[in-house]
Amino acid sequence: MTLSLRAMRYVQAALRLGSITGAADAMHVTPSAIAAALDQAEAAFGMTLVTRARAKGIFPTLAGRDVGRRIDDLLERYDTLLTGISDLQSSLSGNLAIGYNAPIAPAFLPTLTAQMFAAHPDLTFTFTEGDNVSVQKGLLDGKFDVILFVEELPNPQIEAQPLIFAPTYCLCPADHALAQFDTVTVSQIVSEPLILLDRPAARGYYLEVLDQGEKDLRIVATANSTEMVRSLVASKIGISLLNMKPRDVPSYAGSNISCVPIADSTSGVTLSLGFAPGPKRRLVQMFVDNCAASFKGELGTDLIVPKA
């Protein structure tokens, strides 16, 4: 037989007050509920906990005093657990672990972090970069509180909140012939030497876009970081496709690059926040709200190349 926490609280009150009626008044229940809890406890523990004296109350046995001390200890630790969890849920201090599959996250995450840190200096942050699969797995494994990821292929166990849709654009040197146009076509792009972002999922995605040009591709370089792609383009090795861009930040190789919308392609990716379904820690909710508000403003506009 199991004994509920409620029943243990009734037994605790009865042992402390030495009266079934008194315990019933203190716990706002009927005397029969207190008596039933005592009977359940004695059956569960296999020993007599109290002696009952009509009109005089109840008296703990020696074993009952020992059990009472153990119940007190258990309920105290249980109440401490509830208090600690409540503090964890409501606190705006502690560590926030963020996984991200957003190669340009360094262009905006530090700003969002600084805003939160200015208001709540007891915060700490752990940032971990990964690909779309690894950050989702990390969230499910309990390594992250929240992730930034591309939502097109989400795990059904993850709740997602879209931030922005980023159309695919052409990145080329500022003095390249294509940079002179307001928009370019996929056919124009595939006629040029190409630099391919070679990250999980990204490679196949960009090749699918380029295949629409129905020409053989001349890929002159691949790189697994957005910044390397941008620097290779700035060095005039070739042109490339990307979806998001830093906010007015030059590449390591210089600022002589242009972002040109693609006229005949509707491709793009949705950058989203991901988190475990259900209620969130207050700290996680604050980060989610700050991200959503920021991406609705200038930040969201600055990070994409809109369709012309």
Coordinates of C-alpha atoms in Angstrom, one line a residue:
M1 CA 0.0 0.0 0.0
T2 CA 1.3 3.5 -0.9
L3 CA 0.8 6.6 1.3
S4 CA 0.1 9.9 -0.4
L5 CA 1.8 13.2 0.6
R6 CA -1.6 14.5 1.7
A7 CA -2.1 11.5 4.0
M8 CA 1.4 12.0 5.4
R9 CA 0.5 15.7 6.1
Y10 CA -2.6 14.5 8.0
V11 CA -0.6 12.0 10.0
Q12 CA 2.0 14.7 10.7
A13 CA -0.7 17.1 12.0
A14 CA -2.3 14.4 14.2
L15 CA 1.0 13.4 15.8
R16 CA 2.0 17.0 16.4
L17 CA -1.4 18.1 17.9
G18 CA -2.2 14.8 19.7
S19 CA -5.8 15.1 18.5
I20 CA -7.7 13.9 15.5
T21 CA -10.2 16.7 15.9
G22 CA -7.5 19.3 16.3
A23 CA -5.7 18.0 13.2
A24 CA -8.9 18.0 11.2
D25 CA -9.4 21.7 12.2
A26 CA -5.8 22.6 11.3
M27 CA -6.0 20.9 8.0
H28 CA -9.6 22.0 7.2
V29 CA -10.8 18.4 6.7
T30 CA -13.2 16.1 8.5
P31 CA -12.0 14.1 11.5
S32 CA -12.7 10.9 9.5
A33 CA -10.1 12.0 6.9
I34 CA -7.5 12.2 9.6
A35 CA -8.5 8.9 11.1
A36 CA -8.4 7.2 7.7
A37 CA -4.9 8.6 7.1
L38 CA -3.7 7.2 10.4
D39 CA -5.2 3.8 9.5
Q40 CA -3.5 3.9 6.1
A41 CA -0.1 4.8 7.6
E42 CA -0.3 2.0 10.2
A43 CA -1.3 -0.5 7.4
A44 CA 1.5 0.8 5.1
F45 CA 4.2 0.7 7.8
G46 CA 2.9 -2.4 9.5
M47 CA 3.0 -1.0 13.0
T48 CA 0.9 0.9 15.5
L49 CA 1.7 4.6 15.4
V50 CA -0.7 5.9 18.0
T51 CA -2.9 4.8 20.9
R52 CA -6.4 6.3 21.1
A53 CA -7.9 7.3 24.3
R54 CA -11.6 8.3 24.2
A55 CA -12.1 12.0 25.1
K56 CA -8.3 12.4 25.7
G57 CA -6.9 12.4 22.2
I58 CA -4.2 10.2 20.7
F59 CA -0.7 9.4 21.9
P60 CA 2.2 8.5 19.7
T61 CA 3.8 5.1 20.3
L62 CA 7.6 4.9 20.5
A63 CA 7.6 3.7 16.8
G64 CA 5.1 6.5 16.0
R65 CA 7.5 9.1 17.3
D66 CA 10.2 7.7 15.1
V67 CA 8.0 7.6 12.1
G68 CA 6.8 11.1 12.8
R69 CA 10.4 12.4 12.8
R70 CA 10.9 10.7 9.4
I71 CA 7.7 12.1 8.0
D72 CA 8.7 15.6 9.2
D73 CA 12.1 15.2 7.5
L74 CA 10.5 14.0 4.2
L75 CA 7.9 16.7 4.0
E76 CA 10.5 19.4 4.8
R77 CA 12.7 18.2 2.0
Y78 CA 9.7 18.0 -0.3
D79 CA 8.7 21.6 0.5
T80 CA 12.3 22.7 -0.1
L81 CA 12.3 20.9 -3.5
L82 CA 9.1 22.8 -4.4
T83 CA 10.5 26.1 -3.3
G84 CA 13.7 25.5 -5.3
I85 CA 11.9 24.5 -8.4
S86 CA 9.6 27.6 -8.1
D87 CA 12.7 29.8 -7.8
L88 CA 14.2 28.1 -10.9
Q89 CA 11.1 28.6 -12.9
S90 CA 10.6 32.3 -12.0
S91 CA 14.2 33.4 -11.6
L92 CA 15.8 35.9 -14.0
S93 CA 19.3 34.8 -13.0
G94 CA 21.4 31.7 -13.7
N95 CA 22.7 30.3 -17.0
L96 CA 20.9 30.2 -20.4
A97 CA 22.2 27.6 -22.8
I98 CA 21.6 28.5 -26.4
G99 CA 22.4 26.3 -29.4
Y100 CA 22.4 27.9 -32.9
N101 CA 22.5 26.9 -36.5
A102 CA 22.7 30.4 -37.8
P103 CA 26.1 31.1 -39.3
I104 CA 25.6 34.8 -38.9
A105 CA 24.4 34.6 -35.2
P106 CA 27.5 36.5 -34.1
A107 CA 26.0 39.5 -35.9
F108 CA 22.9 39.7 -33.7
L109 CA 23.1 37.3 -30.7
P110 CA 25.7 39.5 -28.8
T111 CA 23.4 42.5 -29.1
L112 CA 20.4 40.6 -27.7
T113 CA 22.6 39.2 -24.9
A114 CA 23.9 42.6 -24.0
Q115 CA 20.3 43.9 -23.7
M116 CA 19.4 41.1 -21.3
F117 CA 22.6 41.3 -19.4
A118 CA 22.2 45.1 -18.8
A119 CA 18.8 44.5 -17.2
H120 CA 19.8 41.3 -15.3
P121 CA 23.5 41.3 -14.5
D122 CA 23.3 37.9 -12.7
L123 CA 22.8 36.1 -16.0
T124 CA 25.3 33.9 -17.7
F125 CA 25.2 32.5 -21.2
T126 CA 26.5 29.4 -23.0
F127 CA 26.5 29.6 -26.8
T128 CA 27.1 26.5 -28.9
E129 CA 27.2 26.5 -32.7
G130 CA 26.1 23.4 -34.6
D131 CA 24.2 22.3 -37.7
N132 CA 20.5 22.0 -37.9
V133 CA 20.4 18.4 -36.8
S134 CA 22.9 18.7 -33.9
V135 CA 21.2 21.7 -32.3
Q136 CA 17.8 20.0 -32.4
K137 CA 19.3 16.8 -30.9
G138 CA 21.0 18.9 -28.2
L139 CA 17.7 20.5 -27.3
L140 CA 16.0 17.1 -27.0
D141 CA 19.0 15.8 -25.0
G142 CA 18.6 18.6 -22.5
K143 CA 21.8 20.4 -23.4
F144 CA 20.1 23.6 -24.5
D145 CA 17.3 25.8 -23.1
V146 CA 16.5 27.2 -26.5
I147 CA 17.9 26.9 -30.1
L148 CA 18.0 29.0 -33.3
F149 CA 17.5 26.7 -36.3
V150 CA 16.1 26.5 -39.8
E151 CA 12.5 25.3 -39.4
E152 CA 11.9 23.8 -42.8
L153 CA 12.5 20.2 -41.4
P154 CA 11.6 20.5 -37.7
N155 CA 11.6 17.6 -35.3
P156 CA 7.9 17.1 -34.2
Q157 CA 9.0 17.0 -30.5
I158 CA 10.2 20.6 -30.8
E159 CA 8.0 23.6 -30.5
A160 CA 9.1 26.3 -33.0
Q161 CA 8.5 30.1 -33.2
P162 CA 9.4 31.6 -36.6
L163 CA 11.4 34.8 -36.5
I164 CA 12.1 35.7 -40.1
F165 CA 11.8 34.3 -43.6
A166 CA 15.1 34.8 -45.5
P167 CA 14.9 34.6 -49.3
T168 CA 17.9 33.2 -51.1
Y169 CA 20.1 35.9 -52.7
C170 CA 23.2 36.2 -54.9
L171 CA 26.4 37.4 -53.3
C172 CA 28.9 38.9 -55.7
P173 CA 31.8 41.4 -55.8
A174 CA 30.6 45.0 -55.8
D175 CA 32.2 45.6 -59.2
H176 CA 30.8 42.4 -60.8
A177 CA 28.5 42.8 -63.8
L178 CA 25.7 41.1 -61.9
A179 CA 26.0 43.7 -59.1
Q180 CA 24.8 46.4 -61.5
F181 CA 21.3 44.8 -61.7
D182 CA 18.4 45.3 -59.3
T183 CA 17.7 41.5 -59.6
V184 CA 19.4 38.5 -61.2
T185 CA 18.1 35.2 -62.5
V186 CA 19.3 31.7 -61.7
S187 CA 20.4 31.3 -65.3
Q188 CA 22.7 34.3 -64.9
I189 CA 24.1 33.0 -61.7
V190 CA 25.0 29.5 -63.0
S191 CA 26.9 31.0 -65.8
E192 CA 29.5 32.3 -63.3
P193 CA 32.2 30.5 -61.2
L194 CA 30.4 29.4 -58.0
I195 CA 31.4 29.2 -54.4
L196 CA 29.2 26.8 -52.4
L197 CA 28.4 26.9 -48.7
D198 CA 29.1 23.3 -47.8
R199 CA 27.2 22.7 -44.5
P200 CA 24.8 19.9 -43.6
A201 CA 21.5 20.6 -45.5
A202 CA 22.8 23.8 -47.0
R203 CA 24.7 22.2 -49.8
G204 CA 21.7 20.2 -51.1
Y205 CA 19.5 23.2 -50.7
Y206 CA 21.7 25.5 -52.7
L207 CA 22.3 22.9 -55.4
E208 CA 18.6 22.5 -55.8
V209 CA 18.2 26.2 -56.4
L210 CA 21.1 26.2 -58.9
D211 CA 19.7 23.2 -60.8
Q212 CA 16.8 25.5 -61.8
G213 CA 19.3 27.2 -64.2
E214 CA 19.5 24.0 -66.3
K215 CA 23.3 24.4 -66.9
D216 CA 26.4 22.6 -65.8
L217 CA 27.8 24.1 -62.7
R218 CA 31.4 25.3 -62.3
I219 CA 32.0 25.2 -58.5
V220 CA 35.4 26.7 -57.9
A221 CA 35.4 26.5 -54.1
T222 CA 33.4 25.2 -51.2
A223 CA 33.6 26.4 -47.6
N224 CA 31.7 25.3 -44.4
S225 CA 31.4 28.8 -43.0
T226 CA 29.4 31.8 -44.2
E227 CA 32.3 34.1 -43.4
M228 CA 34.7 32.2 -45.6
V229 CA 32.2 32.2 -48.4
R230 CA 31.8 36.0 -48.1
S231 CA 35.6 36.5 -48.0
L232 CA 36.1 34.3 -51.1
V233 CA 33.5 36.3 -53.0
A234 CA 35.1 39.6 -51.8
S235 CA 38.4 38.3 -53.2
K236 CA 36.6 37.9 -56.6
I237 CA 37.1 34.1 -56.9
G238 CA 33.4 33.6 -57.7
I239 CA 29.9 34.3 -56.7
S240 CA 27.6 32.5 -54.3
L241 CA 24.2 32.0 -52.8
L242 CA 23.3 32.8 -49.2
N243 CA 20.1 33.6 -47.2
M244 CA 21.1 35.8 -44.3
K245 CA 23.7 38.6 -44.1
P246 CA 25.4 40.4 -41.2
R247 CA 24.3 43.9 -40.4
D248 CA 26.5 46.2 -42.4
V249 CA 29.6 44.2 -41.5
P250 CA 32.4 43.8 -44.1
S251 CA 33.9 40.4 -44.8
Y252 CA 37.4 39.6 -43.5
A253 CA 38.6 40.2 -47.1
G254 CA 36.9 43.6 -47.4
S255 CA 33.5 45.2 -47.9
N256 CA 33.4 45.1 -51.7
I257 CA 30.5 42.7 -52.0
S258 CA 26.9 43.1 -53.0
C259 CA 23.7 41.2 -52.2
V260 CA 21.4 41.0 -55.2
P261 CA 17.8 39.5 -55.0
I262 CA 17.0 36.5 -57.3
A263 CA 14.0 37.3 -59.5
D264 CA 12.9 33.9 -60.6
S265 CA 13.3 31.9 -57.4
T266 CA 11.0 31.7 -54.4
S267 CA 13.4 29.7 -52.3
G268 CA 14.3 30.8 -48.8
V269 CA 14.7 29.5 -45.2
T270 CA 12.8 30.3 -42.0
L271 CA 14.9 31.1 -39.0
S272 CA 13.1 30.0 -35.9
L273 CA 13.5 29.6 -32.2
G274 CA 13.0 26.1 -30.9
F275 CA 12.2 24.9 -27.4
A276 CA 10.6 22.1 -25.5
P277 CA 6.8 22.2 -25.7
G278 CA 4.8 23.4 -22.6
P279 CA 5.5 26.0 -20.0
K280 CA 8.9 27.7 -20.1
R281 CA 11.2 29.0 -17.4
R282 CA 10.8 32.7 -17.1
L283 CA 14.4 33.2 -18.2
V284 CA 13.7 31.2 -21.4
Q285 CA 10.5 33.1 -22.1
M286 CA 12.3 36.4 -21.7
F287 CA 14.9 35.4 -24.3
V288 CA 12.1 34.2 -26.7
D289 CA 10.2 37.5 -26.3
N290 CA 13.3 39.6 -26.7
C291 CA 14.2 37.8 -29.9
A292 CA 10.7 38.0 -31.3
A293 CA 10.5 41.7 -30.6
S294 CA 13.9 42.4 -32.1
F295 CA 13.3 40.5 -35.3
K296 CA 10.0 42.3 -35.9
G297 CA 12.0 45.6 -36.0
E298 CA 15.1 46.8 -37.8
L299 CA 17.1 43.7 -36.9
G300 CA 14.8 41.4 -39.0
T301 CA 15.0 43.8 -41.9
D302 CA 18.8 44.3 -41.7
L303 CA 19.5 40.5 -41.8
I304 CA 17.8 39.6 -45.1
V305 CA 17.8 40.7 -48.7
P306 CA 14.1 41.1 -49.5
K307 CA 12.7 40.2 -52.9
A308 CA 12.7 43.2 -55.3

